[in-house]
């Protein structure tokens, strides 16, 4: 029996993402290509891996067994390739996989990747961007080797290292009478606090701040994504708190305005998370070293 590692990895993507369509979208390939890879893998292992008769996506017992053993097999294959890479005298190349929450993906990771790829042009990058709870889960189960998140994680299954501090800003519509002023939170009585979607670490941070501010008769509204919240603030729907690096360009353009409270909002950590039992590859080591040096500088 021949087991094709690329087909195996595709199947694991399908399982992790809950279906062929989601996997094809994430991998940026045709859905038919993913279906064909899974079908060929079933032929390779002489077992049905997905229950196509079920009303919802369902993995068979054989499929679950293959995923469990397949993850370890892919890790072993990566270790073999990493050993070869360390032994040869050649430019470092290959695929660098990482995860990031929205804040980290938009305002920390791009600069780090740009500098790293300038020195290592043979490297390809695959970054998964999702809500904090999703990113944390994928690092824990080994689907991602490491990730950058806003805030910190106290999950005992993870190693969490803060690598930077992000200043925060409370923003409001530039047309609001209190825009640009230093005010007591009580002056915002009845305002609407705009929150990120559930599962976002930023949402939890925003709710913690709201409890501290105790704005009288405050209302809460949820919007999915930072861009939607920024647009809502600009149109006068309410206020929010986001990282200054996220809102700075909008402040300079006059699309939103800042308000200050007597007690400033403390900075928020950007953290690197990984599994403590996993040994990083040479490529990951080089990137993480570049990332940490860049942030400390």
mmCIF file with all atom_site columns, C-alpha atoms in Angstrom, residues 62-275:
data_model
loop_
_atom_site.group_PDB
_atom_site.id
_atom_site.type_symbol
_atom_site.label_atom_id
_atom_site.label_alt_id
_atom_site.label_comp_id
_atom_site.label_asym_id
_atom_site.label_entity_id
_atom_site.label_seq_id
_atom_site.pdbx_PDB_ins_code
_atom_site.Cartn_x
_atom_site.Cartn_y
_atom_site.Cartn_z
_atom_site.occupancy
_atom_site.B_iso_or_equiv
_atom_site.pdbx_formal_charge
_atom_site.auth_seq_id
_atom_site.auth_comp_id
_atom_site.auth_asym_id
_atom_site.auth_atom_id
_atom_site.pdbx_PDB_model_num
ATOM 1   C CA . UNK A 1 62  ? -11.647 4.625  9.820  1.00 0.00 ? 62  UNK A CA 1
ATOM 2   C CA . UNK A 1 63  ? -11.334 8.287  8.940  1.00 0.00 ? 63  UNK A CA 1
ATOM 3   C CA . UNK A 1 64  ? -10.866 9.298  12.565 1.00 0.00 ? 64  UNK A CA 1
ATOM 4   C CA . UNK A 1 65  ? -8.215  6.635  13.023 1.00 0.00 ? 65  UNK A CA 1
ATOM 5   C CA . UNK A 1 66  ? -6.401  7.846  9.934  1.00 0.00 ? 66  UNK A CA 1
ATOM 6   C CA . UNK A 1 67  ? -6.448  11.437 11.191 1.00 0.00 ? 67  UNK A CA 1
ATOM 7   C CA . UNK A 1 68  ? -5.075  10.436 14.593 1.00 0.00 ? 68  UNK A CA 1
ATOM 8   C CA . UNK A 1 69  ? -2.201  8.432  13.135 1.00 0.00 ? 69  UNK A CA 1
ATOM 9   C CA . UNK A 1 70  ? -1.821  10.701 10.119 1.00 0.00 ? 70  UNK A CA 1
ATOM 10  C CA . UNK A 1 71  ? -0.971  13.771 12.178 1.00 0.00 ? 71  UNK A CA 1
ATOM 11  C CA . UNK A 1 72  ? 1.933   11.909 13.762 1.00 0.00 ? 72  UNK A CA 1
ATOM 12  C CA . UNK A 1 73  ? 3.040   10.656 10.357 1.00 0.00 ? 73  UNK A CA 1
ATOM 13  C CA . UNK A 1 74  ? 3.081   14.173 8.903  1.00 0.00 ? 74  UNK A CA 1
ATOM 14  C CA . UNK A 1 75  ? 5.061   15.411 11.904 1.00 0.00 ? 75  UNK A CA 1
ATOM 15  C CA . UNK A 1 76  ? 7.600   12.640 11.330 1.00 0.00 ? 76  UNK A CA 1
ATOM 16  C CA . UNK A 1 77  ? 7.849   13.541 7.649  1.00 0.00 ? 77  UNK A CA 1
ATOM 17  C CA . UNK A 1 78  ? 8.421   17.186 8.550  1.00 0.00 ? 78  UNK A CA 1
ATOM 18  C CA . UNK A 1 79  ? 11.164  16.137 10.966 1.00 0.00 ? 79  UNK A CA 1
ATOM 19  C CA . UNK A 1 80  ? 12.884  14.133 8.228  1.00 0.00 ? 80  UNK A CA 1
ATOM 20  C CA . UNK A 1 81  ? 12.806  17.108 5.858  1.00 0.00 ? 81  UNK A CA 1
ATOM 21  C CA . UNK A 1 82  ? 13.945  19.425 8.622  1.00 0.00 ? 82  UNK A CA 1
ATOM 22  C CA . UNK A 1 83  ? 16.922  17.165 9.339  1.00 0.00 ? 83  UNK A CA 1
ATOM 23  C CA . UNK A 1 84  ? 17.919  17.300 5.682  1.00 0.00 ? 84  UNK A CA 1
ATOM 24  C CA . UNK A 1 85  ? 17.524  21.084 5.647  1.00 0.00 ? 85  UNK A CA 1
ATOM 25  C CA . UNK A 1 86  ? 19.778  21.473 8.674  1.00 0.00 ? 86  UNK A CA 1
ATOM 26  C CA . UNK A 1 87  ? 22.451  19.229 7.110  1.00 0.00 ? 87  UNK A CA 1
ATOM 27  C CA . UNK A 1 88  ? 22.639  20.840 3.704  1.00 0.00 ? 88  UNK A CA 1
ATOM 28  C CA . UNK A 1 89  ? 24.501  24.036 2.882  1.00 0.00 ? 89  UNK A CA 1
ATOM 29  C CA . UNK A 1 90  ? 21.809  25.831 0.900  1.00 0.00 ? 90  UNK A CA 1
ATOM 30  C CA . UNK A 1 91  ? 19.330  28.708 1.283  1.00 0.00 ? 91  UNK A CA 1
ATOM 31  C CA . UNK A 1 92  ? 16.429  27.903 3.578  1.00 0.00 ? 92  UNK A CA 1
ATOM 32  C CA . UNK A 1 93  ? 13.141  27.280 1.776  1.00 0.00 ? 93  UNK A CA 1
ATOM 33  C CA . UNK A 1 94  ? 9.856   25.506 2.248  1.00 0.00 ? 94  UNK A CA 1
ATOM 34  C CA . UNK A 1 95  ? 6.441   26.350 3.641  1.00 0.00 ? 95  UNK A CA 1
ATOM 35  C CA . UNK A 1 96  ? 6.112   28.401 6.821  1.00 0.00 ? 96  UNK A CA 1
ATOM 36  C CA . UNK A 1 97  ? 2.721   27.783 8.437  1.00 0.00 ? 97  UNK A CA 1
ATOM 37  C CA . UNK A 1 98  ? 1.357   30.003 11.199 1.00 0.00 ? 98  UNK A CA 1
ATOM 38  C CA . UNK A 1 99  ? -1.860  31.186 12.778 1.00 0.00 ? 99  UNK A CA 1
ATOM 39  C CA . UNK A 1 100 ? -2.942  34.628 13.893 1.00 0.00 ? 100 UNK A CA 1
ATOM 40  C CA . UNK A 1 101 ? -5.908  36.475 15.273 1.00 0.00 ? 101 UNK A CA 1
ATOM 41  C CA . UNK A 1 102 ? -7.142  39.476 13.306 1.00 0.00 ? 102 UNK A CA 1
ATOM 42  C CA . UNK A 1 103 ? -5.225  42.127 15.233 1.00 0.00 ? 103 UNK A CA 1
ATOM 43  C CA . UNK A 1 104 ? -1.946  40.227 15.000 1.00 0.00 ? 104 UNK A CA 1
ATOM 44  C CA . UNK A 1 105 ? -2.487  39.296 11.349 1.00 0.00 ? 105 UNK A CA 1
ATOM 45  C CA . UNK A 1 106 ? -3.168  42.855 10.263 1.00 0.00 ? 106 UNK A CA 1
ATOM 46  C CA . UNK A 1 107 ? -0.634  44.789 12.290 1.00 0.00 ? 107 UNK A CA 1
ATOM 47  C CA . UNK A 1 108 ? 2.156   42.597 13.704 1.00 0.00 ? 108 UNK A CA 1
ATOM 48  C CA . UNK A 1 109 ? 2.664   39.651 11.389 1.00 0.00 ? 109 UNK A CA 1
ATOM 49  C CA . UNK A 1 110 ? 2.928   41.468 8.015  1.00 0.00 ? 110 UNK A CA 1
ATOM 50  C CA . UNK A 1 111 ? 5.973   43.520 8.999  1.00 0.00 ? 111 UNK A CA 1
ATOM 51  C CA . UNK A 1 112 ? 7.702   40.466 10.468 1.00 0.00 ? 112 UNK A CA 1
ATOM 52  C CA . UNK A 1 113 ? 6.988   38.370 7.375  1.00 0.00 ? 113 UNK A CA 1
ATOM 53  C CA . UNK A 1 114 ? 8.153   41.109 5.008  1.00 0.00 ? 114 UNK A CA 1
ATOM 54  C CA . UNK A 1 115 ? 11.529  41.357 6.708  1.00 0.00 ? 115 UNK A CA 1
ATOM 55  C CA . UNK A 1 116 ? 11.919  37.593 6.964  1.00 0.00 ? 116 UNK A CA 1
ATOM 56  C CA . UNK A 1 117 ? 11.009  36.883 3.335  1.00 0.00 ? 117 UNK A CA 1
ATOM 57  C CA . UNK A 1 118 ? 13.406  39.566 2.150  1.00 0.00 ? 118 UNK A CA 1
ATOM 58  C CA . UNK A 1 119 ? 16.199  37.451 3.651  1.00 0.00 ? 119 UNK A CA 1
ATOM 59  C CA . UNK A 1 120 ? 14.670  34.094 2.700  1.00 0.00 ? 120 UNK A CA 1
ATOM 60  C CA . UNK A 1 121 ? 13.006  34.510 -0.720 1.00 0.00 ? 121 UNK A CA 1
ATOM 61  C CA . UNK A 1 122 ? 12.589  30.748 -1.230 1.00 0.00 ? 122 UNK A CA 1
ATOM 62  C CA . UNK A 1 123 ? 10.096  30.503 1.638  1.00 0.00 ? 123 UNK A CA 1
ATOM 63  C CA . UNK A 1 124 ? 6.334   30.245 1.030  1.00 0.00 ? 124 UNK A CA 1
ATOM 64  C CA . UNK A 1 125 ? 3.846   31.314 3.694  1.00 0.00 ? 125 UNK A CA 1
ATOM 65  C CA . UNK A 1 126 ? 0.467   29.910 4.749  1.00 0.00 ? 126 UNK A CA 1
ATOM 66  C CA . UNK A 1 127 ? -1.205  31.972 7.490  1.00 0.00 ? 127 UNK A CA 1
ATOM 67  C CA . UNK A 1 128 ? -4.540  30.967 9.024  1.00 0.00 ? 128 UNK A CA 1
ATOM 68  C CA . UNK A 1 129 ? -6.484  33.952 10.404 1.00 0.00 ? 129 UNK A CA 1
ATOM 69  C CA . UNK A 1 130 ? -9.422  33.294 12.721 1.00 0.00 ? 130 UNK A CA 1
ATOM 70  C CA . UNK A 1 131 ? -10.957 34.143 16.085 1.00 0.00 ? 131 UNK A CA 1
ATOM 71  C CA . UNK A 1 132 ? -8.878  33.542 19.186 1.00 0.00 ? 132 UNK A CA 1
ATOM 72  C CA . UNK A 1 133 ? -10.734 30.407 20.307 1.00 0.00 ? 133 UNK A CA 1
ATOM 73  C CA . UNK A 1 134 ? -10.317 28.839 16.864 1.00 0.00 ? 134 UNK A CA 1
ATOM 74  C CA . UNK A 1 135 ? -6.621  29.661 16.609 1.00 0.00 ? 135 UNK A CA 1
ATOM 75  C CA . UNK A 1 136 ? -5.919  28.363 20.122 1.00 0.00 ? 136 UNK A CA 1
ATOM 76  C CA . UNK A 1 137 ? -7.747  25.105 19.342 1.00 0.00 ? 137 UNK A CA 1
ATOM 77  C CA . UNK A 1 138 ? -5.751  24.571 16.144 1.00 0.00 ? 138 UNK A CA 1
ATOM 78  C CA . UNK A 1 139 ? -2.438  25.074 17.945 1.00 0.00 ? 139 UNK A CA 1
ATOM 79  C CA . UNK A 1 140 ? -3.474  22.680 20.710 1.00 0.00 ? 140 UNK A CA 1
ATOM 80  C CA . UNK A 1 141 ? -4.471  19.890 18.297 1.00 0.00 ? 141 UNK A CA 1
ATOM 81  C CA . UNK A 1 142 ? -1.371  20.366 16.145 1.00 0.00 ? 142 UNK A CA 1
ATOM 82  C CA . UNK A 1 143 ? -3.085  21.774 13.059 1.00 0.00 ? 143 UNK A CA 1
ATOM 83  C CA . UNK A 1 144 ? -0.902  24.894 13.460 1.00 0.00 ? 144 UNK A CA 1
ATOM 84  C CA . UNK A 1 145 ? 2.704   24.886 14.743 1.00 0.00 ? 145 UNK A CA 1
ATOM 85  C CA . UNK A 1 146 ? 2.416   28.305 16.402 1.00 0.00 ? 146 UNK A CA 1
ATOM 86  C CA . UNK A 1 147 ? 0.304   31.451 16.334 1.00 0.00 ? 147 UNK A CA 1
ATOM 87  C CA . UNK A 1 148 ? 0.192   35.087 17.338 1.00 0.00 ? 148 UNK A CA 1
ATOM 88  C CA . UNK A 1 149 ? -2.785  36.199 19.406 1.00 0.00 ? 149 UNK A CA 1
ATOM 89  C CA . UNK A 1 150 ? -3.903  39.457 20.976 1.00 0.00 ? 150 UNK A CA 1
ATOM 90  C CA . UNK A 1 151 ? -3.852  39.043 24.735 1.00 0.00 ? 151 UNK A CA 1
ATOM 91  C CA . UNK A 1 152 ? -2.528  36.009 26.574 1.00 0.00 ? 152 UNK A CA 1
ATOM 92  C CA . UNK A 1 153 ? -3.615  32.409 27.009 1.00 0.00 ? 153 UNK A CA 1
ATOM 93  C CA . UNK A 1 154 ? -3.563  30.594 30.342 1.00 0.00 ? 154 UNK A CA 1
ATOM 94  C CA . UNK A 1 155 ? -4.329  27.203 28.797 1.00 0.00 ? 155 UNK A CA 1
ATOM 95  C CA . UNK A 1 156 ? -1.924  24.731 30.485 1.00 0.00 ? 156 UNK A CA 1
ATOM 96  C CA . UNK A 1 157 ? -1.506  22.883 27.171 1.00 0.00 ? 157 UNK A CA 1
ATOM 97  C CA . UNK A 1 158 ? 0.186   25.896 25.610 1.00 0.00 ? 158 UNK A CA 1
ATOM 98  C CA . UNK A 1 159 ? 3.406   27.837 25.964 1.00 0.00 ? 159 UNK A CA 1
ATOM 99  C CA . UNK A 1 160 ? 2.492   31.524 25.860 1.00 0.00 ? 160 UNK A CA 1
ATOM 100 C CA . UNK A 1 161 ? 5.115   34.238 25.501 1.00 0.00 ? 161 UNK A CA 1
ATOM 101 C CA . UNK A 1 162 ? 4.156   37.946 25.245 1.00 0.00 ? 162 UNK A CA 1
ATOM 102 C CA . UNK A 1 163 ? 6.383   39.484 22.583 1.00 0.00 ? 163 UNK A CA 1
ATOM 103 C CA . UNK A 1 164 ? 4.951   43.000 22.263 1.00 0.00 ? 164 UNK A CA 1
ATOM 104 C CA . UNK A 1 165 ? 2.567   45.467 23.880 1.00 0.00 ? 165 UNK A CA 1
ATOM 105 C CA . UNK A 1 166 ? -0.090  47.213 21.811 1.00 0.00 ? 166 UNK A CA 1
ATOM 106 C CA . UNK A 1 167 ? -1.412  50.625 22.894 1.00 0.00 ? 167 UNK A CA 1
ATOM 107 C CA . UNK A 1 168 ? -5.200  50.913 22.933 1.00 0.00 ? 168 UNK A CA 1
ATOM 108 C CA . UNK A 1 169 ? -7.510  53.727 21.834 1.00 0.00 ? 169 UNK A CA 1
ATOM 109 C CA . UNK A 1 170 ? -11.152 54.509 22.581 1.00 0.00 ? 170 UNK A CA 1
ATOM 110 C CA . UNK A 1 171 ? -12.752 55.853 19.415 1.00 0.00 ? 171 UNK A CA 1
ATOM 111 C CA . UNK A 1 172 ? -15.986 57.614 18.573 1.00 0.00 ? 172 UNK A CA 1
ATOM 112 C CA . UNK A 1 173 ? -17.591 59.344 15.588 1.00 0.00 ? 173 UNK A CA 1
ATOM 113 C CA . UNK A 1 174 ? -15.789 62.572 14.638 1.00 0.00 ? 174 UNK A CA 1
ATOM 114 C CA . UNK A 1 175 ? -19.223 64.247 14.604 1.00 0.00 ? 175 UNK A CA 1
ATOM 115 C CA . UNK A 1 176 ? -19.881 63.429 18.266 1.00 0.00 ? 176 UNK A CA 1
ATOM 116 C CA . UNK A 1 177 ? -19.934 66.430 20.613 1.00 0.00 ? 177 UNK A CA 1
ATOM 117 C CA . UNK A 1 178 ? -17.341 64.790 22.870 1.00 0.00 ? 178 UNK A CA 1
ATOM 118 C CA . UNK A 1 179 ? -14.941 63.775 20.079 1.00 0.00 ? 179 UNK A CA 1
ATOM 119 C CA . UNK A 1 180 ? -11.330 64.633 20.829 1.00 0.00 ? 180 UNK A CA 1
ATOM 120 C CA . UNK A 1 181 ? -11.985 65.456 24.485 1.00 0.00 ? 181 UNK A CA 1
ATOM 121 C CA . UNK A 1 182 ? -10.813 64.085 27.807 1.00 0.00 ? 182 UNK A CA 1
ATOM 122 C CA . UNK A 1 183 ? -14.003 62.994 29.576 1.00 0.00 ? 183 UNK A CA 1
ATOM 123 C CA . UNK A 1 184 ? -15.399 60.933 32.397 1.00 0.00 ? 184 UNK A CA 1
ATOM 124 C CA . UNK A 1 185 ? -17.012 57.707 31.108 1.00 0.00 ? 185 UNK A CA 1
ATOM 125 C CA . UNK A 1 186 ? -20.269 58.718 32.816 1.00 0.00 ? 186 UNK A CA 1
ATOM 126 C CA . UNK A 1 187 ? -20.650 61.478 30.214 1.00 0.00 ? 187 UNK A CA 1
ATOM 127 C CA . UNK A 1 188 ? -21.314 58.756 27.630 1.00 0.00 ? 188 UNK A CA 1
ATOM 128 C CA . UNK A 1 189 ? -24.573 57.701 29.336 1.00 0.00 ? 189 UNK A CA 1
ATOM 129 C CA . UNK A 1 190 ? -26.744 55.566 27.069 1.00 0.00 ? 190 UNK A CA 1
ATOM 130 C CA . UNK A 1 191 ? -24.039 55.112 24.435 1.00 0.00 ? 191 UNK A CA 1
ATOM 131 C CA . UNK A 1 192 ? -23.639 51.893 22.465 1.00 0.00 ? 192 UNK A CA 1
ATOM 132 C CA . UNK A 1 193 ? -20.455 49.866 22.960 1.00 0.00 ? 193 UNK A CA 1
ATOM 133 C CA . UNK A 1 194 ? -19.484 48.022 19.783 1.00 0.00 ? 194 UNK A CA 1
ATOM 134 C CA . UNK A 1 195 ? -18.013 44.571 20.422 1.00 0.00 ? 195 UNK A CA 1
ATOM 135 C CA . UNK A 1 196 ? -16.179 42.028 18.285 1.00 0.00 ? 196 UNK A CA 1
ATOM 136 C CA . UNK A 1 197 ? -17.898 38.688 17.618 1.00 0.00 ? 197 UNK A CA 1
ATOM 137 C CA . UNK A 1 198 ? -18.109 35.919 20.210 1.00 0.00 ? 198 UNK A CA 1
ATOM 138 C CA . UNK A 1 199 ? -14.967 33.818 20.371 1.00 0.00 ? 199 UNK A CA 1
ATOM 139 C CA . UNK A 1 200 ? -12.760 36.867 19.780 1.00 0.00 ? 200 UNK A CA 1
ATOM 140 C CA . UNK A 1 201 ? -10.180 37.690 22.429 1.00 0.00 ? 201 UNK A CA 1
ATOM 141 C CA . UNK A 1 202 ? -10.721 41.368 21.636 1.00 0.00 ? 202 UNK A CA 1
ATOM 142 C CA . UNK A 1 203 ? -14.384 41.018 22.642 1.00 0.00 ? 203 UNK A CA 1
ATOM 143 C CA . UNK A 1 204 ? -13.389 39.697 26.071 1.00 0.00 ? 204 UNK A CA 1
ATOM 144 C CA . UNK A 1 205 ? -10.977 42.590 26.461 1.00 0.00 ? 205 UNK A CA 1
ATOM 145 C CA . UNK A 1 206 ? -13.707 45.085 25.483 1.00 0.00 ? 206 UNK A CA 1
ATOM 146 C CA . UNK A 1 207 ? -16.143 43.603 28.011 1.00 0.00 ? 207 UNK A CA 1
ATOM 147 C CA . UNK A 1 208 ? -13.532 43.825 30.762 1.00 0.00 ? 208 UNK A CA 1
ATOM 148 C CA . UNK A 1 209 ? -13.038 47.497 29.958 1.00 0.00 ? 209 UNK A CA 1
ATOM 149 C CA . UNK A 1 210 ? -16.800 48.104 29.952 1.00 0.00 ? 210 UNK A CA 1
ATOM 150 C CA . UNK A 1 211 ? -17.061 46.650 33.449 1.00 0.00 ? 211 UNK A CA 1
ATOM 151 C CA . UNK A 1 212 ? -14.309 49.008 34.575 1.00 0.00 ? 212 UNK A CA 1
ATOM 152 C CA . UNK A 1 213 ? -15.812 52.101 32.930 1.00 0.00 ? 213 UNK A CA 1
ATOM 153 C CA . UNK A 1 214 ? -19.371 51.525 34.238 1.00 0.00 ? 214 UNK A CA 1
ATOM 154 C CA . UNK A 1 215 ? -20.965 53.796 31.641 1.00 0.00 ? 215 UNK A CA 1
ATOM 155 C CA . UNK A 1 216 ? -24.567 54.407 32.784 1.00 0.00 ? 216 UNK A CA 1
ATOM 156 C CA . UNK A 1 217 ? -27.278 52.687 30.686 1.00 0.00 ? 217 UNK A CA 1
ATOM 157 C CA . UNK A 1 218 ? -24.664 51.432 28.198 1.00 0.00 ? 218 UNK A CA 1
ATOM 158 C CA . UNK A 1 219 ? -25.902 49.233 25.340 1.00 0.00 ? 219 UNK A CA 1
ATOM 159 C CA . UNK A 1 220 ? -23.923 46.441 23.670 1.00 0.00 ? 220 UNK A CA 1
ATOM 160 C CA . UNK A 1 221 ? -23.919 45.580 19.986 1.00 0.00 ? 221 UNK A CA 1
ATOM 161 C CA . UNK A 1 222 ? -21.903 42.843 18.264 1.00 0.00 ? 222 UNK A CA 1
ATOM 162 C CA . UNK A 1 223 ? -20.315 43.134 14.828 1.00 0.00 ? 223 UNK A CA 1
ATOM 163 C CA . UNK A 1 224 ? -18.148 40.563 13.087 1.00 0.00 ? 224 UNK A CA 1
ATOM 164 C CA . UNK A 1 225 ? -14.707 41.897 12.185 1.00 0.00 ? 225 UNK A CA 1
ATOM 165 C CA . UNK A 1 226 ? -12.697 45.003 12.912 1.00 0.00 ? 226 UNK A CA 1
ATOM 166 C CA . UNK A 1 227 ? -13.585 46.692 9.612  1.00 0.00 ? 227 UNK A CA 1
ATOM 167 C CA . UNK A 1 228 ? -17.303 46.494 10.363 1.00 0.00 ? 228 UNK A CA 1
ATOM 168 C CA . UNK A 1 229 ? -16.770 48.045 13.803 1.00 0.00 ? 229 UNK A CA 1
ATOM 169 C CA . UNK A 1 230 ? -14.653 50.886 12.404 1.00 0.00 ? 230 UNK A CA 1
ATOM 170 C CA . UNK A 1 231 ? -17.332 51.672 9.807  1.00 0.00 ? 231 UNK A CA 1
ATOM 171 C CA . UNK A 1 232 ? -20.038 51.612 12.492 1.00 0.00 ? 232 UNK A CA 1
ATOM 172 C CA . UNK A 1 233 ? -18.071 54.010 14.698 1.00 0.00 ? 233 UNK A CA 1
ATOM 173 C CA . UNK A 1 234 ? -17.478 56.350 11.760 1.00 0.00 ? 234 UNK A CA 1
ATOM 174 C CA . UNK A 1 235 ? -21.238 56.462 11.123 1.00 0.00 ? 235 UNK A CA 1
ATOM 175 C CA . UNK A 1 236 ? -22.047 57.305 14.736 1.00 0.00 ? 236 UNK A CA 1
ATOM 176 C CA . UNK A 1 237 ? -23.410 53.941 15.872 1.00 0.00 ? 237 UNK A CA 1
ATOM 177 C CA . UNK A 1 238 ? -21.345 53.919 19.068 1.00 0.00 ? 238 UNK A CA 1
ATOM 178 C CA . UNK A 1 239 ? -17.892 53.704 20.621 1.00 0.00 ? 239 UNK A CA 1
ATOM 179 C CA . UNK A 1 240 ? -15.300 50.953 20.847 1.00 0.00 ? 240 UNK A CA 1
ATOM 180 C CA . UNK A 1 241 ? -11.775 50.234 22.014 1.00 0.00 ? 241 UNK A CA 1
ATOM 181 C CA . UNK A 1 242 ? -9.210  48.747 19.623 1.00 0.00 ? 242 UNK A CA 1
ATOM 182 C CA . UNK A 1 243 ? -5.444  48.602 19.289 1.00 0.00 ? 243 UNK A CA 1
ATOM 183 C CA . UNK A 1 244 ? -3.991  51.945 18.271 1.00 0.00 ? 244 UNK A CA 1
ATOM 184 C CA . UNK A 1 245 ? -2.136  50.326 15.381 1.00 0.00 ? 245 UNK A CA 1
ATOM 185 C CA . UNK A 1 246 ? -5.544  49.232 14.039 1.00 0.00 ? 246 UNK A CA 1
ATOM 186 C CA . UNK A 1 247 ? -7.215  52.621 14.266 1.00 0.00 ? 247 UNK A CA 1
ATOM 187 C CA . UNK A 1 248 ? -4.287  54.978 13.674 1.00 0.00 ? 248 UNK A CA 1
ATOM 188 C CA . UNK A 1 249 ? -4.775  55.359 9.925  1.00 0.00 ? 249 UNK A CA 1
ATOM 189 C CA . UNK A 1 250 ? -8.501  56.033 10.470 1.00 0.00 ? 250 UNK A CA 1
ATOM 190 C CA . UNK A 1 251 ? -7.710  58.655 13.125 1.00 0.00 ? 251 UNK A CA 1
ATOM 191 C CA . UNK A 1 252 ? -5.277  60.424 10.797 1.00 0.00 ? 252 UNK A CA 1
ATOM 192 C CA . UNK A 1 253 ? -7.854  60.399 8.013  1.00 0.00 ? 253 UNK A CA 1
ATOM 193 C CA . UNK A 1 254 ? -10.512 61.879 10.292 1.00 0.00 ? 254 UNK A CA 1
ATOM 194 C CA . UNK A 1 255 ? -12.860 58.925 9.794  1.00 0.00 ? 255 UNK A CA 1
ATOM 195 C CA . UNK A 1 256 ? -13.018 58.380 13.567 1.00 0.00 ? 256 UNK A CA 1
ATOM 196 C CA . UNK A 1 257 ? -11.995 60.439 16.594 1.00 0.00 ? 257 UNK A CA 1
ATOM 197 C CA . UNK A 1 258 ? -10.499 59.567 19.958 1.00 0.00 ? 258 UNK A CA 1
ATOM 198 C CA . UNK A 1 259 ? -11.768 60.216 23.460 1.00 0.00 ? 259 UNK A CA 1
ATOM 199 C CA . UNK A 1 260 ? -9.618  59.921 26.557 1.00 0.00 ? 260 UNK A CA 1
ATOM 200 C CA . UNK A 1 261 ? -10.662 58.809 30.022 1.00 0.00 ? 261 UNK A CA 1
ATOM 201 C CA . UNK A 1 262 ? -9.036  59.926 33.309 1.00 0.00 ? 262 UNK A CA 1
ATOM 202 C CA . UNK A 1 263 ? -7.639  56.393 33.694 1.00 0.00 ? 263 UNK A CA 1
ATOM 203 C CA . UNK A 1 264 ? -5.880  55.465 30.436 1.00 0.00 ? 264 UNK A CA 1
ATOM 204 C CA . UNK A 1 265 ? -6.595  52.106 28.851 1.00 0.00 ? 265 UNK A CA 1
ATOM 205 C CA . UNK A 1 266 ? -3.588  49.870 29.587 1.00 0.00 ? 266 UNK A CA 1
ATOM 206 C CA . UNK A 1 267 ? -1.658  48.373 26.667 1.00 0.00 ? 267 UNK A CA 1
ATOM 207 C CA . UNK A 1 268 ? -2.516  44.854 25.559 1.00 0.00 ? 268 UNK A CA 1
ATOM 208 C CA . UNK A 1 269 ? -0.058  42.035 24.939 1.00 0.00 ? 269 UNK A CA 1
ATOM 209 C CA . UNK A 1 270 ? 0.565   40.341 21.617 1.00 0.00 ? 270 UNK A CA 1
ATOM 210 C CA . UNK A 1 271 ? 1.585   36.781 22.451 1.00 0.00 ? 271 UNK A CA 1
ATOM 211 C CA . UNK A 1 272 ? 3.222   33.858 20.725 1.00 0.00 ? 272 UNK A CA 1
ATOM 212 C CA . UNK A 1 273 ? 1.557   30.532 21.517 1.00 0.00 ? 273 UNK A CA 1
ATOM 213 C CA . UNK A 1 274 ? 2.791   27.019 20.752 1.00 0.00 ? 274 UNK A CA 1
ATOM 214 C CA . UNK A 1 275 ? 2.746   23.525 22.210 1.00 0.00 ? 275 UNK A CA 1
#
